[in-house]
The first five atom37 places (N, CA, C, CB, O) and aatype in JSON, in Angstrom:
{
  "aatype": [20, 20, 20, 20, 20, 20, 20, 20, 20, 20, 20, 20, 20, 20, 20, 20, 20, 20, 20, 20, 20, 20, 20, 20, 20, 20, 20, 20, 20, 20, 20, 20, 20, 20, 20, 20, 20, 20, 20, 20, 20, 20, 20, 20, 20, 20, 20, 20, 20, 20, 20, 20, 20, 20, 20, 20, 20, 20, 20, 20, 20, 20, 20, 20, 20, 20, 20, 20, 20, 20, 20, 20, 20, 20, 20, 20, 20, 20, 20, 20, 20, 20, 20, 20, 20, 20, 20, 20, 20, 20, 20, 20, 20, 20, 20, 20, 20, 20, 20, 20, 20, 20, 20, 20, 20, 20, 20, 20, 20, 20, 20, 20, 20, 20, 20, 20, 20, 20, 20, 20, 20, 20, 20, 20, 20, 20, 20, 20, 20, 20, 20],
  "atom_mask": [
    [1, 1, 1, 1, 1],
    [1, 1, 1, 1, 1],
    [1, 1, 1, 1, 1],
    [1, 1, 1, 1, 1],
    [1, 1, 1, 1, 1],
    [1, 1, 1, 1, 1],
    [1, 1, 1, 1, 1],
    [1, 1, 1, 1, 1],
    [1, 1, 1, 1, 1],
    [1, 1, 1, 1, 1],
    [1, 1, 1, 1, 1],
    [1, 1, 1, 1, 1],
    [1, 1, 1, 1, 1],
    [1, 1, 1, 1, 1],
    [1, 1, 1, 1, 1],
    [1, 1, 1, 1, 1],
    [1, 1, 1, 1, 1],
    [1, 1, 1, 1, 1],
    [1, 1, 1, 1, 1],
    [1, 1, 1, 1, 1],
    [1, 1, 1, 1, 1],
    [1, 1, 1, 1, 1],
    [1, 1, 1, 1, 1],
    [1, 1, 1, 1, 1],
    [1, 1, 1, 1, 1],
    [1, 1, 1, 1, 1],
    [1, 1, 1, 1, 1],
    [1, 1, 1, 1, 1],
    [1, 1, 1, 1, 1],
    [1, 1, 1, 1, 1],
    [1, 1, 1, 1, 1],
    [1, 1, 1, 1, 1],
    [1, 1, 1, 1, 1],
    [1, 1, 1, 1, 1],
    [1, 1, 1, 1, 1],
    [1, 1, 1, 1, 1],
    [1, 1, 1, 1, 1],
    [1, 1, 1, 1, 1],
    [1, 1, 1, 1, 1],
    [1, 1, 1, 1, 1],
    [1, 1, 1, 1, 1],
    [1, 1, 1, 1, 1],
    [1, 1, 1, 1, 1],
    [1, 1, 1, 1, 1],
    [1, 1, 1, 1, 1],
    [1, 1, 1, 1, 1],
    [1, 1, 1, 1, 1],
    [1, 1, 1, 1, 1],
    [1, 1, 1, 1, 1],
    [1, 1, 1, 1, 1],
    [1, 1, 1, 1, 1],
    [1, 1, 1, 1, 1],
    [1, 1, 1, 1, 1],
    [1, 1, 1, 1, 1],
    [1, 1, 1, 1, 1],
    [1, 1, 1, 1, 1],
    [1, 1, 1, 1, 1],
    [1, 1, 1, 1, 1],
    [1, 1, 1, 1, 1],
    [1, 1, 1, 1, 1],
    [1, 1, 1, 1, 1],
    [1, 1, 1, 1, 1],
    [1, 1, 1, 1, 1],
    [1, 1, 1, 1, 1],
    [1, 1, 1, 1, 1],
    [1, 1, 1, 1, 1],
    [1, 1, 1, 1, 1],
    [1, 1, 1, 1, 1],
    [1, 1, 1, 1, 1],
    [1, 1, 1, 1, 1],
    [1, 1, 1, 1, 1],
    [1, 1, 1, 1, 1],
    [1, 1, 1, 1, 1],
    [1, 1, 1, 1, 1],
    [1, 1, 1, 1, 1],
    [1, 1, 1, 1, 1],
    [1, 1, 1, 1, 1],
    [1, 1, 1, 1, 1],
    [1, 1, 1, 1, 1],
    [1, 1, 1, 1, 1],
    [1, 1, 1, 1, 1],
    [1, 1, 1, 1, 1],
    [1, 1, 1, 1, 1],
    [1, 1, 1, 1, 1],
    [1, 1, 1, 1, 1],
    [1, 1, 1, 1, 1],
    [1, 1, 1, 1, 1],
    [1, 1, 1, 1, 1],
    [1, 1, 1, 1, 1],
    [1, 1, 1, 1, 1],
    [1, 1, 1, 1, 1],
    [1, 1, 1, 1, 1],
    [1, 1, 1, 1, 1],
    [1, 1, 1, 1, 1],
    [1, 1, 1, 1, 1],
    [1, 1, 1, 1, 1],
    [1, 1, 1, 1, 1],
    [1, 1, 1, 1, 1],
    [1, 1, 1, 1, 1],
    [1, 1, 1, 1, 1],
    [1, 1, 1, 1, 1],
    [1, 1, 1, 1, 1],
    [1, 1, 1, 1, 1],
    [1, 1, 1, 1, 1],
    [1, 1, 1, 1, 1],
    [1, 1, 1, 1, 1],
    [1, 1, 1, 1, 1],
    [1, 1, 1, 1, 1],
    [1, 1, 1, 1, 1],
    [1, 1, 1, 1, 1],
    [1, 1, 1, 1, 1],
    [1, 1, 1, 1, 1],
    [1, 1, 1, 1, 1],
    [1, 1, 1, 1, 1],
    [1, 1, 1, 1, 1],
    [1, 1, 1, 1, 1],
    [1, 1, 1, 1, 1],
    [1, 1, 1, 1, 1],
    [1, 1, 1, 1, 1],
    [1, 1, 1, 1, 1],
    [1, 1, 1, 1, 1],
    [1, 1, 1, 1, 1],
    [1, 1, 1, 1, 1],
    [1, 1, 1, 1, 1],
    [1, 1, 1, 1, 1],
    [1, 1, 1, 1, 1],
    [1, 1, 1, 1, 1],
    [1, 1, 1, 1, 1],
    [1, 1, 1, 1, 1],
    [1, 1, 1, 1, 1],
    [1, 1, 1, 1, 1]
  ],
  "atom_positions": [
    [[161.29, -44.31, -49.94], [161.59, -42.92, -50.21], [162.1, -42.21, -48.96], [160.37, -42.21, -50.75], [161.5, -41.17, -48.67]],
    [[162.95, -42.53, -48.28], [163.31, -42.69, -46.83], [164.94, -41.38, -46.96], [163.74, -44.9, -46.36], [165.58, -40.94, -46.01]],
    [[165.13, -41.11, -48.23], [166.34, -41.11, -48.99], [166.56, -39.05, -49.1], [166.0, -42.2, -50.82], [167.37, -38.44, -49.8]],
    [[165.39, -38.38, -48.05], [165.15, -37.51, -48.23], [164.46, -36.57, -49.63], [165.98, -37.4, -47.79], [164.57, -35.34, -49.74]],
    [[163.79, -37.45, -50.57], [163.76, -37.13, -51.46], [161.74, -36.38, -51.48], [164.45, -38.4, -52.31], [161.18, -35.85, -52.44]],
    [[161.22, -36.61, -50.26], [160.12, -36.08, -49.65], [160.12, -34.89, -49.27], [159.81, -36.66, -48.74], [159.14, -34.16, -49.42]],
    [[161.46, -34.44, -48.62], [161.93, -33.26, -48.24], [162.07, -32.2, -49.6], [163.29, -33.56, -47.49], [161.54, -31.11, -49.84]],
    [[162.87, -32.9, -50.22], [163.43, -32.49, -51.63], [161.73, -31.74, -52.46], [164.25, -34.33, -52.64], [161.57, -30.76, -53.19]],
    [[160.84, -32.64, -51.94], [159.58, -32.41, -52.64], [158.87, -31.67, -52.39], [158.92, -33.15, -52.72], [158.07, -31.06, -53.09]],
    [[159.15, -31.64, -51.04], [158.22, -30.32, -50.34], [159.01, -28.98, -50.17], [157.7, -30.72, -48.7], [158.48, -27.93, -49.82]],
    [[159.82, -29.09, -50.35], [160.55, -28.03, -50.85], [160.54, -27.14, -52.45], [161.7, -28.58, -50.64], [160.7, -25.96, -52.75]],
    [[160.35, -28.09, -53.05], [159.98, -27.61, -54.79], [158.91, -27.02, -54.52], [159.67, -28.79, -56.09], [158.78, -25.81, -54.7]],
    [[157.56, -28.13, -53.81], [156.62, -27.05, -54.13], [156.36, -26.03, -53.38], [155.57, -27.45, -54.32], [155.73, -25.11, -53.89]],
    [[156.74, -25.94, -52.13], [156.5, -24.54, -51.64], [157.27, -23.78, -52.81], [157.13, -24.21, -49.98], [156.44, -22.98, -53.24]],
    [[158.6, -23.63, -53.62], [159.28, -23.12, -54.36], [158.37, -22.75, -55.34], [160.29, -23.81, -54.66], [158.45, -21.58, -55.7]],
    [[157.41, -23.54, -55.93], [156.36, -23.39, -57.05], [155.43, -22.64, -56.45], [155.74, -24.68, -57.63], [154.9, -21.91, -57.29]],
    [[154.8, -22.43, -54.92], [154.11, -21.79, -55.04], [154.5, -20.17, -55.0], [153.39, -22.28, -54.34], [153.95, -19.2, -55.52]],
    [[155.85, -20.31, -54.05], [156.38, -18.7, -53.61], [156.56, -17.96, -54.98], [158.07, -18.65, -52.69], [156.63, -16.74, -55.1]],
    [[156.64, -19.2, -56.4], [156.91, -18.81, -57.49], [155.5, -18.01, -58.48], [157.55, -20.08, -58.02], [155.67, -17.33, -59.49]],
    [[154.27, -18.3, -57.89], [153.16, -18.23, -58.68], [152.79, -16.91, -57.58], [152.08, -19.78, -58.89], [152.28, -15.89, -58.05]],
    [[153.03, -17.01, -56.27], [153.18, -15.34, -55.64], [153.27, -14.18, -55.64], [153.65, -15.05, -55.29], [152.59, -13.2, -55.33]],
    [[155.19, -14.63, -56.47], [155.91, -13.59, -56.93], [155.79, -13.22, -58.25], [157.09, -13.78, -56.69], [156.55, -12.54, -58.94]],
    [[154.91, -13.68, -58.47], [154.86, -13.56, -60.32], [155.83, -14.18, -61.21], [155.03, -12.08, -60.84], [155.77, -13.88, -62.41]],
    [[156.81, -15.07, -60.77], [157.97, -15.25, -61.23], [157.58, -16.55, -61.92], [159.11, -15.21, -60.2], [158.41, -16.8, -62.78]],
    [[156.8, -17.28, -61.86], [156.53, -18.96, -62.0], [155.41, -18.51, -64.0], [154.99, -19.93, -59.84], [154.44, -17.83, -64.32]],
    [[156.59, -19.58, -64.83], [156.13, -19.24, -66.09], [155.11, -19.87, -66.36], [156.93, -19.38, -67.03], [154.94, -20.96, -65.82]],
    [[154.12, -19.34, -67.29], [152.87, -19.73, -67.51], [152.85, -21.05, -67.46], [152.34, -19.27, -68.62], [152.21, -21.62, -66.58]],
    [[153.8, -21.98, -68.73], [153.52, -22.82, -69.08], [154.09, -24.12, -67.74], [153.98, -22.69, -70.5], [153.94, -25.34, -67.76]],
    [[154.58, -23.44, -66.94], [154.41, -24.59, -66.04], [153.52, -24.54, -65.34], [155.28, -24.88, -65.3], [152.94, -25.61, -65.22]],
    [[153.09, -23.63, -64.73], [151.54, -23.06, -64.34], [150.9, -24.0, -64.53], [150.86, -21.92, -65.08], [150.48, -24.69, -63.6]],
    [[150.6, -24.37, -66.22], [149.75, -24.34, -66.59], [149.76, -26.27, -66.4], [149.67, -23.38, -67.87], [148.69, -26.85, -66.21]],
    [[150.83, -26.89, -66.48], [151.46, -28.22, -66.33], [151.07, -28.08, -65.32], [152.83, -28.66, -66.54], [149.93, -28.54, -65.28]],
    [[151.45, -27.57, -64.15], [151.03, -27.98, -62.78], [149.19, -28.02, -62.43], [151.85, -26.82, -61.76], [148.59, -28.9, -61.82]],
    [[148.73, -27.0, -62.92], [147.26, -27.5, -63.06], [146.46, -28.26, -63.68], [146.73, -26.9, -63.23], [145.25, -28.38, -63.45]],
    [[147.14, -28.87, -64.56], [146.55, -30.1, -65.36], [147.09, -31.16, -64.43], [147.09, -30.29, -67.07], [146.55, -32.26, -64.52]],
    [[148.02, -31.02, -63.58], [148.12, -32.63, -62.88], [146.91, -32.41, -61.56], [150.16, -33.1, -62.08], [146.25, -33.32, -61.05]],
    [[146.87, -31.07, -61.25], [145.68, -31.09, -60.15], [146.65, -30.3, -58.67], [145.01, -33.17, -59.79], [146.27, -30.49, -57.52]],
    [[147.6, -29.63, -58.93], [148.34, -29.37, -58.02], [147.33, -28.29, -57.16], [149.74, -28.91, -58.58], [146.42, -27.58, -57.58]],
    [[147.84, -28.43, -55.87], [146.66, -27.48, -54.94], [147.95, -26.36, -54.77], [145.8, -28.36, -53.02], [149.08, -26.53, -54.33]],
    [[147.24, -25.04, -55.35], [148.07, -23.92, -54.78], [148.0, -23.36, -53.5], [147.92, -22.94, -55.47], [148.94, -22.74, -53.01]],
    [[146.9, -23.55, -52.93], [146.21, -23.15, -51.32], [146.17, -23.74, -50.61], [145.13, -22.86, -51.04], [145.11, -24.32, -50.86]],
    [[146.56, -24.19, -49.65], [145.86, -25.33, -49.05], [145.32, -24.71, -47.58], [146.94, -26.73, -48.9], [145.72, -23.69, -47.02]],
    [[144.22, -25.72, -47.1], [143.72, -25.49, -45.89], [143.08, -24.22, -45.43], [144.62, -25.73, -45.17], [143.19, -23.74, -44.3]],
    [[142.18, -23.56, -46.78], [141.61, -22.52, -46.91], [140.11, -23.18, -47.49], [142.5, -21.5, -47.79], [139.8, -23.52, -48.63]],
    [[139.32, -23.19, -46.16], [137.97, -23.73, -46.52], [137.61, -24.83, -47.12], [137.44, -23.05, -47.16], [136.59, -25.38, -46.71]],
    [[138.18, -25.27, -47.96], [138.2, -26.51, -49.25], [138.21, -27.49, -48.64], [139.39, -26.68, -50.3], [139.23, -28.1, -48.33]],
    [[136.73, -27.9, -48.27], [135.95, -29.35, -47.33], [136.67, -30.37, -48.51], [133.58, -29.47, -47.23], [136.77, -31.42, -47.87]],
    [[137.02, -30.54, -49.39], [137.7, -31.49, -49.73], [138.63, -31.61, -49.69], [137.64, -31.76, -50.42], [138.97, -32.68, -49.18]],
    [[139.82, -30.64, -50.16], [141.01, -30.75, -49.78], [141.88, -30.95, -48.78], [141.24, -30.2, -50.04], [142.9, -31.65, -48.84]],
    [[141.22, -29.9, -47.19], [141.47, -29.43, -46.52], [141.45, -30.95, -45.22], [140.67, -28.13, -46.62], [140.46, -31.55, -44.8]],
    [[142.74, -31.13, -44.93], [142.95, -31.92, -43.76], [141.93, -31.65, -42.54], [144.38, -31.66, -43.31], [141.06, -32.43, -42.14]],
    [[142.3, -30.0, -41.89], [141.26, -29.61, -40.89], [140.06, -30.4, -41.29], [140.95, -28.01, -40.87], [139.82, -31.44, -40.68]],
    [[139.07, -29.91, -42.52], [137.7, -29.72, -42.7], [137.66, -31.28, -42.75], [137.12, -28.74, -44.03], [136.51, -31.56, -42.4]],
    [[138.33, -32.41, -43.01], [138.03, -33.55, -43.3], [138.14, -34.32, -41.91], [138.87, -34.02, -44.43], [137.38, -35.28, -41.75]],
    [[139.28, -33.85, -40.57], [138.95, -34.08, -39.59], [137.53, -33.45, -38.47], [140.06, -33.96, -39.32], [136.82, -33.95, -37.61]],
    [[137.62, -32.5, -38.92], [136.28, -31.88, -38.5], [134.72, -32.73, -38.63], [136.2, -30.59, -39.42], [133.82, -32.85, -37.81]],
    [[134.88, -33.23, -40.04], [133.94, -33.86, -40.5], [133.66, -35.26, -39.57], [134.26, -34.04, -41.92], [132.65, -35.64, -38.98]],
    [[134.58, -35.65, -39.66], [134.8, -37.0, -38.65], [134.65, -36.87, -37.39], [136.07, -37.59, -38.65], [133.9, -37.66, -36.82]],
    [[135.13, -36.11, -36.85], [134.34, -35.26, -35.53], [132.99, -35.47, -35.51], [134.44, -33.63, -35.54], [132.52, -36.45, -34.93]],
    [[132.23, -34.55, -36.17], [130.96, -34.6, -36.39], [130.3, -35.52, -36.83], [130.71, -33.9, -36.92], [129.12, -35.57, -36.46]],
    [[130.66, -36.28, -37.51], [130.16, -37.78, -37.65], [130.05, -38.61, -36.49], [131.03, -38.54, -38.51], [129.21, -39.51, -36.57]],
    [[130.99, -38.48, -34.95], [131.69, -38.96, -34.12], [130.38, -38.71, -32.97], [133.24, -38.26, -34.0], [130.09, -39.41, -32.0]],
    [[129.73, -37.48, -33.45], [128.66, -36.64, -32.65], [127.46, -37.13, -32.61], [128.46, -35.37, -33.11], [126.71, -37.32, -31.65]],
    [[127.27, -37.38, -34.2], [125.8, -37.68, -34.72], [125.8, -39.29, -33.92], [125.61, -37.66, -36.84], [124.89, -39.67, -33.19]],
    [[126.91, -40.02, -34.22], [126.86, -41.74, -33.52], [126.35, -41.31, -32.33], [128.48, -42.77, -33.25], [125.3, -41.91, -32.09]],
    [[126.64, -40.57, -31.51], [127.25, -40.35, -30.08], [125.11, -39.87, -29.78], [129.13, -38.6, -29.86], [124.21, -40.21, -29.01]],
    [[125.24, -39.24, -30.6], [123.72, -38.85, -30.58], [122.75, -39.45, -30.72], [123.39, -38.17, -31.24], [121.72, -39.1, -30.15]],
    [[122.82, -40.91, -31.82], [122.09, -42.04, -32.14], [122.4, -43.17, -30.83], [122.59, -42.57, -33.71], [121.87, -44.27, -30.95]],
    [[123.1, -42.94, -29.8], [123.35, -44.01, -29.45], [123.17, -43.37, -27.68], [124.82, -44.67, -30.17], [123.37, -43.94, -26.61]],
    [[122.72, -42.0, -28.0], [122.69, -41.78, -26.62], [121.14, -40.92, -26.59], [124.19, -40.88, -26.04], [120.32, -41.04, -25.69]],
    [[121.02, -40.2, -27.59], [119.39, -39.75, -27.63], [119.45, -38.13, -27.01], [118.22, -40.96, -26.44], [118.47, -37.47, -26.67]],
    [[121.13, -37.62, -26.94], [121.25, -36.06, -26.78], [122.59, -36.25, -27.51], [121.24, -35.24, -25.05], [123.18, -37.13, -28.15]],
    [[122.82, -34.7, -26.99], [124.32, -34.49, -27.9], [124.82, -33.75, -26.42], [124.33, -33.21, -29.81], [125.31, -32.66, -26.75]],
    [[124.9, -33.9, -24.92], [125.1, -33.31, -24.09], [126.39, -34.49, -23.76], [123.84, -32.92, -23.23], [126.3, -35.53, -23.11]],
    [[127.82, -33.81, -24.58], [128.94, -34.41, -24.38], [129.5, -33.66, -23.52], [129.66, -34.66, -25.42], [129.7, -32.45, -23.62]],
    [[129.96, -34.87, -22.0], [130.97, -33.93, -21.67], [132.26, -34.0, -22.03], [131.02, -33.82, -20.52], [132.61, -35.05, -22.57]],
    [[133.61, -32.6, -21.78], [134.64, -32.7, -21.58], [135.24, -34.16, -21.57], [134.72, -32.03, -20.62], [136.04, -34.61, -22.39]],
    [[134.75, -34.73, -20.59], [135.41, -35.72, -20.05], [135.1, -37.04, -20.77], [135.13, -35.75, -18.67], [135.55, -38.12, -20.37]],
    [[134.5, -36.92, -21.59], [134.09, -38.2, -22.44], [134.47, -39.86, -22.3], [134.59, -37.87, -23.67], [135.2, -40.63, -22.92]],
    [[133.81, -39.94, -21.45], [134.58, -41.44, -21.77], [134.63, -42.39, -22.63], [134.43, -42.15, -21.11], [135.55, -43.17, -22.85]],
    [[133.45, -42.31, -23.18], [132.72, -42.88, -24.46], [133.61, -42.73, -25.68], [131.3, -42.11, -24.77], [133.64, -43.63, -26.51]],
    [[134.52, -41.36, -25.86], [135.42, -41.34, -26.76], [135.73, -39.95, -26.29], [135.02, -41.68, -28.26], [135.03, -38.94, -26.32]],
    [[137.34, -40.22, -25.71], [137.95, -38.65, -25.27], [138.48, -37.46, -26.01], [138.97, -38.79, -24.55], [138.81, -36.4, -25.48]],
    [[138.54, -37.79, -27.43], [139.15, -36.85, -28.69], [137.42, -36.27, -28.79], [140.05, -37.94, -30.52], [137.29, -35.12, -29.21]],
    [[136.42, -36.89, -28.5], [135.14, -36.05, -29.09], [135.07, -35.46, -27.96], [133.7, -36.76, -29.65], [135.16, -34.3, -28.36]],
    [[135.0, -35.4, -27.2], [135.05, -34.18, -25.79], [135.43, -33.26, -26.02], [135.8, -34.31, -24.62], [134.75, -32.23, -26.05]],
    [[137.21, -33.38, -26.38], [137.9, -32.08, -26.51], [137.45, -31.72, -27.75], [139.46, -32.08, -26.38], [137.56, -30.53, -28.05]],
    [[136.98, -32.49, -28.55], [136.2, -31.6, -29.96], [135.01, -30.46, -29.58], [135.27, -32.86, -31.08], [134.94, -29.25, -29.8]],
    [[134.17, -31.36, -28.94], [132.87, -30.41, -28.3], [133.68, -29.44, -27.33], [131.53, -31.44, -27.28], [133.15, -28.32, -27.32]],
    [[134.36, -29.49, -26.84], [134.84, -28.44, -26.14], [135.65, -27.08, -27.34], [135.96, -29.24, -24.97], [135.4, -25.87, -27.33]],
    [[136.23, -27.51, -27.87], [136.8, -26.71, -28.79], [135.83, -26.23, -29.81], [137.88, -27.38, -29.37], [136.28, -25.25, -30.4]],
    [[134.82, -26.53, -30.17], [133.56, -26.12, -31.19], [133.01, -25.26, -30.26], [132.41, -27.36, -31.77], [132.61, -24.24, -30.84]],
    [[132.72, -25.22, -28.45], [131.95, -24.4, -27.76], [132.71, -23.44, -27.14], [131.18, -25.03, -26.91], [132.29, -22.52, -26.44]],
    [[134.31, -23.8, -27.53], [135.06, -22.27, -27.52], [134.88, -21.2, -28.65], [136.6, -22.47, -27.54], [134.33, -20.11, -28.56]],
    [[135.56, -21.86, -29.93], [134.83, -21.52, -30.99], [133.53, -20.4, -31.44], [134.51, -22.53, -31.12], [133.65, -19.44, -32.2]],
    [[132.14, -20.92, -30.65], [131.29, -20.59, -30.79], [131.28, -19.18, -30.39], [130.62, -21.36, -30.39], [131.12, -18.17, -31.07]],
    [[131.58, -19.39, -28.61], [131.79, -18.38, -27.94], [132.46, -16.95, -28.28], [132.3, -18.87, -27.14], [132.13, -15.86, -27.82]],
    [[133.69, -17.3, -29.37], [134.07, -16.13, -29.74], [133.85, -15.94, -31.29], [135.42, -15.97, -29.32], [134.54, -15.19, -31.99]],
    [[132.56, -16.88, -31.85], [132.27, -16.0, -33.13], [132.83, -17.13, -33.87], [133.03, -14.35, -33.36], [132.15, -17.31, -34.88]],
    [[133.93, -18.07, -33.74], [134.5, -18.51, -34.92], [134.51, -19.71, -35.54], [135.48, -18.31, -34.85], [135.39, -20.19, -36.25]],
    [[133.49, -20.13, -35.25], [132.53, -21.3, -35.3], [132.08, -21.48, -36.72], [131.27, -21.09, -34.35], [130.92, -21.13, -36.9]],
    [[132.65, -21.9, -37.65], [132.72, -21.64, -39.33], [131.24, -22.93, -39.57], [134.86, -22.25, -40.32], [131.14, -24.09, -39.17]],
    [[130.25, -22.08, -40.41], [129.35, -23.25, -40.52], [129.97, -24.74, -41.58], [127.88, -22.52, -41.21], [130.61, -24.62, -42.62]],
    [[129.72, -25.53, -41.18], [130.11, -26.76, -41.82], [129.01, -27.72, -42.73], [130.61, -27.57, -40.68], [127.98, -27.87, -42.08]],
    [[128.96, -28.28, -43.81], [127.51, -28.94, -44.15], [127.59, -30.03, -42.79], [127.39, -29.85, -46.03], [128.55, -30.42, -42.13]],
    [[126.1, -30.35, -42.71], [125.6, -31.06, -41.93], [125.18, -30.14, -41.11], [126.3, -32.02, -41.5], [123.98, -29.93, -40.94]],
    [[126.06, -29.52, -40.56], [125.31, -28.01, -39.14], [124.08, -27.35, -39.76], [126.64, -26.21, -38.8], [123.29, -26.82, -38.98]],
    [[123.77, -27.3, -41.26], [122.46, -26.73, -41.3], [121.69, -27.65, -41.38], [122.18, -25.87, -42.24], [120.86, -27.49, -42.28]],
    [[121.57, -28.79, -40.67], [120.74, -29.75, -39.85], [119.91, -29.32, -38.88], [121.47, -30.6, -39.23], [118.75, -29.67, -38.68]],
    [[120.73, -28.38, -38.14], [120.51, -28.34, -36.41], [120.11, -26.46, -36.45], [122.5, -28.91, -35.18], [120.32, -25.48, -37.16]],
    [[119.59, -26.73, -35.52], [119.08, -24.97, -35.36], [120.09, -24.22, -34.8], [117.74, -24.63, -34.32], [120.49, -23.19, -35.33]],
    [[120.67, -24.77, -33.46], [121.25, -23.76, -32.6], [122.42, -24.72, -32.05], [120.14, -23.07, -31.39], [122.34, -25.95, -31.92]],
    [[123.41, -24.0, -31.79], [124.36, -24.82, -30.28], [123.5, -24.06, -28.94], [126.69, -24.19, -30.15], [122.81, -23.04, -28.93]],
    [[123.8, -24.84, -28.04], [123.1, -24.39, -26.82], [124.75, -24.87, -25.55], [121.14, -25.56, -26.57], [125.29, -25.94, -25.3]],
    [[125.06, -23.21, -25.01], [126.1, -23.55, -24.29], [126.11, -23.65, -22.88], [126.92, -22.83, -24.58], [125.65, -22.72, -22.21]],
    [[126.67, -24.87, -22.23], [125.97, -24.9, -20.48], [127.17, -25.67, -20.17], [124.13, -25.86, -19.98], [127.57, -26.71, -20.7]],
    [[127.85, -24.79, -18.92], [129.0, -25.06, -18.6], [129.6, -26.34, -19.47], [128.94, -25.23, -17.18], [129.73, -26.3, -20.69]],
    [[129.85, -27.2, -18.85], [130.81, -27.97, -19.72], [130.56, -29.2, -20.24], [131.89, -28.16, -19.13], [131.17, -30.27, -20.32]],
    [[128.93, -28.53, -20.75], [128.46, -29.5, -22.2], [127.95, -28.72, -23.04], [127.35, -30.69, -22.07], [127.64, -27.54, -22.86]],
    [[127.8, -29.55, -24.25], [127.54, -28.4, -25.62], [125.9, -29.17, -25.64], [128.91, -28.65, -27.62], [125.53, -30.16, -25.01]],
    [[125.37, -28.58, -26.29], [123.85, -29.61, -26.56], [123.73, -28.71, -28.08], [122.01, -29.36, -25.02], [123.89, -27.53, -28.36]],
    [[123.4, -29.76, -28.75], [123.05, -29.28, -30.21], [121.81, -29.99, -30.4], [124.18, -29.64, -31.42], [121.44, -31.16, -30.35]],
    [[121.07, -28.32, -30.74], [119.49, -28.76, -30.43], [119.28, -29.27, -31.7], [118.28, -27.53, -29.97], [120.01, -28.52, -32.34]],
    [[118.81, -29.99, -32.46], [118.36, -30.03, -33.78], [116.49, -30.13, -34.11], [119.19, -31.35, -34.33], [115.65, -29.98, -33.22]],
    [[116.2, -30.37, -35.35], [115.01, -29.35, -35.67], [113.86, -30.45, -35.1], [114.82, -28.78, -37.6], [112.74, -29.97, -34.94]],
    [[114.11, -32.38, -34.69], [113.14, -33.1, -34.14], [113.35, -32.61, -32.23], [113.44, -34.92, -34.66], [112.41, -32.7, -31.44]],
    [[114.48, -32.21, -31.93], [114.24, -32.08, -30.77], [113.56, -30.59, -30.24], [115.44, -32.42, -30.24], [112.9, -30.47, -29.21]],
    [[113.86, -29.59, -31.14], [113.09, -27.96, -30.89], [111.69, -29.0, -30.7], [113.08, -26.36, -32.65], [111.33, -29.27, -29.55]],
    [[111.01, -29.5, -31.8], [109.89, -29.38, -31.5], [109.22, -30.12, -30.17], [109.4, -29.66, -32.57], [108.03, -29.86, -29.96]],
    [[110.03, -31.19, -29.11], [109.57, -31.45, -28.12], [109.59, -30.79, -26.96], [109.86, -32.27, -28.01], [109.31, -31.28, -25.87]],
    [[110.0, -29.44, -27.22], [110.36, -28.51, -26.45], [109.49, -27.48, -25.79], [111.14, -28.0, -27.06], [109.99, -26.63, -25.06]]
  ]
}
């Protein structure tokens, strides 16, 4: 499909959606397009749909290993262990810092982020209590 016909595709549907926007897009295809499962939104919260939320997830999966295999979650920046989860923990403790730190399932695991220069520590509820 090399033949531009991908282009061709992503072009319709943005067309279908600018069409369901404008009010202009008729019911009954509407209604065809939601019986095949078409996403009118994308990348608006929707832990399933959503590319972000599904890399995010993997991130955090990336954390919990990192946590089973190290006995903290005090990642640095510099990760050597795996350098995409660094700049993750770094970008979750920017995030935090200004508020926009969207809760994710699994985070209501853990009580708190705890921020110290340039490691994140995510306290969770067996480690509060050795505290």
């Amino acid at each position: 499909m090399d033949d531009g016909s991908l282009n061709n595709l992503g072009t319709w549907v943005i067309r279908q959606r600018t069409s369901l926007t404008d009010g202009i897009l008729k019911e009954d295809r509407k209604r065809l397009l939601d019986d095949l499962g078409f996403v009118w939104k994308i990348d608006h919260y929707d832990v399933d749909m959503s590319l972000r939320a599904r890399q995010w997830e993997e991130m955090y999966t990336k954390m919990q290993a990192f946590k089973e295999t190290h006995r903290h979650c005090q990642i640095p920046v510099n990760c050597k262990y795996d350098p995409a989860l660094g700049k993750w923990v770094r970008n979750q403790r920017a995030f935090e810092r200004t508020g926009q730190l969207a809760m994710r399932p699994g985070l209501n695991d853990w009580t708190s982020w705890v921020l110290s220069g340039t490691r994140v520590v995510l306290i969770g509820m067996r480690d509060a209590r050795k505290t």
